[in-house]
Short mmCIF file of C-alpha atoms and ligand atoms in Angstrom, two decimals:
data_model
loop_
_atom_site.label_atom_id
_atom_site.label_comp_id
_atom_site.label_asym_id
_atom_site.label_seq_id
_atom_site.Cartn_x
_atom_site.Cartn_y
_atom_site.Cartn_z
CA LYS F 182 3.11 0.14 4.01
CA GLY F 183 0.00 1.77 4.39
CA THR F 184 1.02 2.93 7.96
CA GLN F 185 4.13 4.77 6.78
CA ALA F 186 2.51 6.33 4.02
CA LYS F 187 0.07 8.23 6.44
CA LEU F 188 3.07 9.53 8.50
CA LEU F 189 4.75 10.56 5.14
CA ILE F 190 2.14 12.35 3.63
CA GLU F 191 1.69 14.78 7.06
CA LYS F 192 5.50 15.45 6.80
CA TYR F 193 6.42 15.99 3.25
CA LYS F 194 2.52 17.29 2.34
CA ILE F 195 2.33 15.30 -0.93
CA PRO F 196 -0.59 12.75 -1.46
CA GLN F 197 -0.50 8.91 -0.71
CA ILE F 198 -1.60 7.14 -3.41
CA SER F 199 -2.91 3.83 -2.78
CA THR F 200 -4.06 1.22 -5.72
CA GLY F 201 -5.71 -0.96 -2.58
CA ASP F 202 -7.62 2.51 -1.22
CA ILE F 203 -8.90 3.28 -4.62
CA LEU F 204 -9.73 -0.37 -5.52
CA ARG F 205 -11.90 -0.70 -1.60
CA ALA F 206 -13.57 2.48 -2.56
CA ALA F 207 -14.60 1.22 -5.98
CA VAL F 208 -15.99 -2.06 -4.12
CA LYS F 209 -17.79 0.12 -1.47
CA GLU F 210 -19.43 2.03 -4.04
CA GLY F 211 -20.55 -1.40 -6.14
CA THR F 212 -19.12 -0.30 -9.68
CA GLU F 213 -18.73 -2.45 -12.59
CA MET F 214 -14.89 -2.32 -11.81
CA GLY F 215 -15.04 -2.51 -8.23
CA LYS F 216 -17.28 -5.75 -8.75
CA LYS F 217 -14.57 -7.57 -10.83
CA ALA F 218 -11.69 -6.21 -8.20
CA LYS F 219 -13.50 -7.94 -5.44
CA GLU F 220 -13.11 -11.06 -6.54
CA TYR F 221 -8.99 -10.91 -7.47
CA MET F 222 -8.86 -9.17 -3.62
CA ASP F 223 -10.79 -11.38 -1.86
CA ALA F 224 -8.80 -14.27 -3.31
CA GLY F 225 -5.59 -12.58 -2.37
CA LYS F 226 -4.66 -12.51 -6.28
CA LEU F 227 -3.60 -9.43 -8.21
CA VAL F 228 -6.24 -7.34 -10.11
CA PRO F 229 -5.41 -6.95 -13.73
CA ASP F 230 -2.34 -4.75 -14.44
CA GLU F 231 -4.44 -2.66 -17.43
CA VAL F 232 -7.24 -1.68 -14.45
CA VAL F 233 -4.38 -0.74 -12.12
CA ILE F 234 -2.56 1.13 -14.76
CA GLY F 235 -5.59 3.03 -15.93
CA ILE F 236 -6.37 3.95 -12.52
CA ILE F 237 -3.00 5.46 -11.71
CA GLU F 238 -2.72 7.38 -14.93
CA ASP F 239 -6.00 9.05 -13.85
CA ARG F 240 -4.83 9.58 -10.43
CA LEU F 241 -1.44 10.85 -11.38
CA LYS F 242 -3.29 13.71 -13.43
CA GLN F 243 -4.91 15.33 -10.37
CA PRO F 244 -3.94 18.73 -9.25
CA ASP F 245 -2.65 17.37 -5.81
CA ALA F 246 -0.06 14.99 -7.53
CA GLN F 247 2.09 17.64 -9.48
CA LYS F 248 4.45 18.27 -6.71
CA GLY F 249 5.18 14.76 -5.96
CA PHE F 250 3.40 11.61 -4.54
CA ILE F 251 3.32 8.72 -2.54
CA LEU F 252 2.90 5.42 -4.35
CA ASP F 253 1.35 2.85 -1.84
CA GLY F 254 0.79 -0.80 -2.94
CA PHE F 255 1.82 0.08 -6.75
CA PRO F 256 3.46 -1.10 -8.87
CA ARG F 257 2.80 -4.74 -7.89
CA THR F 258 4.37 -6.36 -11.32
CA VAL F 259 7.33 -5.60 -13.68
CA PRO F 260 4.79 -4.52 -16.70
CA GLN F 261 3.08 -1.98 -14.16
CA ALA F 262 6.35 -0.59 -13.40
CA GLU F 263 7.29 -0.14 -16.79
CA ALA F 264 3.93 1.49 -17.44
CA LEU F 265 4.82 4.04 -14.95
CA ASP F 266 8.10 4.69 -16.21
CA GLN F 267 6.67 5.52 -19.40
CA THR F 268 3.66 7.50 -17.65
CA LEU F 269 6.07 9.55 -15.91
CA ALA F 270 8.30 10.22 -18.79
CA ARG F 271 5.31 11.85 -20.77
CA MET F 272 4.57 14.11 -17.66
CA GLY F 273 8.32 14.86 -17.64
CA SER F 274 8.63 13.11 -13.82
CA LYS F 275 10.16 10.06 -12.37
CA ILE F 276 10.78 8.19 -9.16
CA ASP F 277 13.06 9.81 -6.80
CA HIS F 278 12.97 6.91 -4.02
CA VAL F 279 11.81 2.77 -3.74
CA LEU F 280 11.88 1.64 -0.56
CA SER F 281 11.54 -2.17 0.43
CA ILE F 282 10.27 -2.55 3.94
CA GLU F 283 11.17 -5.79 4.85
CA VAL F 284 9.34 -8.40 7.30
CA ASP F 285 9.52 -11.45 8.11
CA GLU F 286 6.43 -13.60 6.65
CA GLU F 287 5.01 -15.24 9.78
CA GLU F 288 5.39 -11.84 11.49
CA LEU F 289 3.16 -10.59 8.61
CA VAL F 290 0.61 -13.12 8.91
CA THR F 291 0.35 -12.05 12.58
CA ARG F 292 0.09 -8.40 11.89
CA LEU F 293 -2.16 -8.45 8.91
CA THR F 294 -4.97 -10.75 10.77
CA GLY F 295 -4.78 -8.77 13.92
CA ARG F 296 -4.89 -5.35 11.88
CA ARG F 297 -8.23 -3.49 12.49
CA THR F 298 -8.70 0.01 10.06
CA CYS F 299 -11.04 2.92 11.07
CA LYS F 300 -13.82 2.78 8.50
CA ASN F 301 -13.79 6.57 7.80
CA PRO F 302 -12.54 7.01 4.47
CA ALA F 303 -10.93 10.24 5.55
CA CYS F 304 -9.12 8.67 8.18
CA GLY F 305 -7.98 5.32 7.51
CA GLN F 306 -5.97 4.89 10.35
CA MET F 307 -4.83 1.40 11.25
CA PHE F 308 -4.70 -0.60 14.82
CA HIS F 309 -3.43 -3.80 16.05
CA ILE F 310 -5.41 -6.07 18.21
CA LYS F 311 -2.38 -6.96 20.03
CA PHE F 312 0.57 -4.33 19.07
CA ASN F 313 -1.44 -1.36 18.84
CA PRO F 314 -4.91 -1.90 20.38
CA PRO F 315 -7.03 1.40 20.07
CA GLN F 316 -8.21 2.86 23.42
CA LYS F 317 -11.72 1.94 23.05
CA GLU F 318 -12.26 -1.98 21.55
CA GLY F 319 -13.59 -1.27 18.18
CA ILE F 320 -13.29 2.82 17.73
CA CYS F 321 -10.90 4.70 16.10
CA ASP F 322 -8.88 6.94 18.59
CA LYS F 323 -8.16 9.49 16.04
CA CYS F 324 -11.70 10.51 14.74
CA GLY F 325 -14.26 8.26 16.86
CA GLY F 326 -14.90 6.27 13.58
CA GLU F 327 -15.60 2.54 13.76
CA LEU F 328 -13.01 -0.16 13.28
CA TYR F 329 -13.48 -3.19 10.72
CA GLN F 330 -11.41 -6.01 9.74
CA ARG F 331 -10.69 -5.51 6.07
CA ASP F 332 -11.82 -8.49 4.26
CA ASP F 333 -8.63 -9.77 2.85
CA ASP F 334 -7.06 -10.13 6.35
CA ASN F 335 -7.95 -13.48 7.03
CA GLU F 336 -5.08 -16.37 7.20
CA PRO F 337 -5.90 -17.96 4.08
CA THR F 338 -6.37 -14.82 1.87
CA VAL F 339 -2.95 -12.97 3.52
CA ARG F 340 -0.92 -16.62 2.99
CA SER F 341 -2.20 -16.22 -0.96
CA ARG F 342 -1.18 -12.69 -0.71
CA LEU F 343 2.20 -13.48 0.05
CA ALA F 344 2.79 -16.11 -2.19
CA THR F 345 1.49 -13.62 -5.04
CA TYR F 346 4.06 -10.64 -3.70
CA ASN F 347 7.02 -13.84 -4.13
CA GLN F 348 5.96 -14.25 -7.44
CA ALA F 349 4.48 -11.32 -9.06
CA THR F 350 5.90 -8.54 -7.25
CA LYS F 351 9.44 -9.40 -5.91
CA PRO F 352 11.12 -9.18 -9.34
CA LEU F 353 10.47 -5.46 -8.76
CA ILE F 354 13.50 -5.71 -6.25
CA ASP F 355 15.69 -6.25 -9.30
CA TYR F 356 14.34 -4.06 -11.53
CA TYR F 357 14.75 -0.87 -8.83
CA GLN F 358 18.25 -2.32 -7.53
CA LYS F 359 19.30 -1.94 -11.41
CA LYS F 360 17.97 1.53 -11.41
CA GLY F 361 19.73 2.28 -8.33
CA LEU F 362 16.54 3.73 -6.77
CA LEU F 363 16.19 0.70 -3.92
CA LYS F 364 16.41 1.31 -0.70
CA SER F 365 15.83 -1.26 2.14
CA ILE F 366 15.17 -1.26 5.35
CA LYS F 367 14.08 -3.58 8.37
CA GLY F 368 10.53 -3.46 9.11
CA VAL F 369 11.06 -4.36 13.04
CA GLY F 370 10.37 -1.82 15.84
CA SER F 371 8.06 0.55 16.31
CA ILE F 372 6.09 2.49 14.17
CA GLU F 373 8.39 5.61 14.68
CA ASP F 374 11.54 3.86 14.64
CA ILE F 375 10.82 2.70 11.14
CA PHE F 376 9.42 6.15 10.43
CA ASN F 377 12.78 7.78 11.23
CA GLN F 378 14.68 5.18 9.51
CA ILE F 379 12.63 5.96 5.93
CA VAL F 380 12.92 9.77 6.74
CA ALA F 381 16.57 9.03 7.18
CA ILE F 382 16.95 7.93 3.23
CA LEU F 383 14.37 10.51 1.89
CA GLY F 384 16.06 13.47 3.35
P1 LIG W 167 -3.28 -3.05 -0.19
O1 LIG W 167 -4.16 -2.38 0.14
O2 LIG W 167 -2.05 -2.58 -1.00
O3 LIG W 167 -2.88 -4.34 0.50
O4 LIG W 167 -4.05 -3.89 -1.77
C1 LIG W 167 -4.99 -5.06 -1.44
C2 LIG W 167 -5.33 -5.71 -2.88
O5 LIG W 167 -5.89 -5.03 -3.69
C3 LIG W 167 -4.09 -6.51 -3.13
O6 LIG W 167 -4.02 -7.62 -2.37
C4 LIG W 167 -4.48 -6.81 -4.61
O7 LIG W 167 -5.47 -7.70 -4.75
C5 LIG W 167 -4.99 -5.04 -4.94
N1 LIG W 167 -4.32 -4.39 -5.45
C6 LIG W 167 -3.92 -2.98 -4.81
N2 LIG W 167 -3.00 -2.82 -5.42
C7 LIG W 167 -2.68 -3.01 -6.67
C8 LIG W 167 -2.09 -3.58 -7.78
N3 LIG W 167 -0.73 -2.41 -8.14
N4 LIG W 167 -1.82 -4.52 -8.90
C9 LIG W 167 -2.67 -5.40 -8.83
N5 LIG W 167 -3.36 -5.69 -7.50
C10 LIG W 167 -3.77 -4.65 -6.77
#
C-alpha cells in the first residue's frame, strides 16, 4: 500500500498521510507517544484508536491536505473509520474512494520479510531483496540513502500483524462496501500493473 501511495502522490499531487510513517517518526524522536507506540508496533498490534485518531485530526488540518490526500494505513478499525467520517464531515469533506489491494497471506509474509526501506525520511523508497533489489546492496537507488529493515518486518511480527488485520481491520471491507466506496483489486503482478489498475479506478 505504501509503494502505491508513493506513486499516487506523484500523479495526483496530493500528500500521502501514513499513520505508520508518523508513528515511526515519533519512535525515532523518542517522544512519549513514540515510546508507547513502539511496544504495540513491535508486537504487531494496533496503537490505541484515540492516539491515531488524534494524529489524523491534526494532520488533516495542515494546509497541504486541503485539496485532497491519500490515507495510507488509516483507518484500521471501525471506530477509527467512524471518527474519520465525523472529522471530515466537520471539515466539509469526505472520502471519495477506498481501495482494497488483495494479496495472499503467505505472499505478504515473503514481501514484508524481504522488504528494505530507505532511511531518508524525505525519500522512504522501498525495495525487496529478491523482487526489486537495489542496484547496490543496502543503498537506495533513488537518493543514495542507507536501506534498513523495519523492526516489525520479521516473520513473527508480520504473522501477528496479519492476525490483527483479520480481527480488527477486515470488518472495514463491509463498512465501506455498504457505503458504496470500496474498490478491490488483486495485488499481483508488477508495481506498474497494480498502479495502472488503481489509476483506472481513480480516474
Ligand atoms: P504500517 O506502516 O501501515 O505498516 O503500520 C505499522 C504499524 O503502525 C502497525 O502495525 C501498527 O502497530 C501501527 N499503526 C499504523 N497505523 C495504525 C492505525 N491506523 N491504527 C493503529 N495502529 C496503527
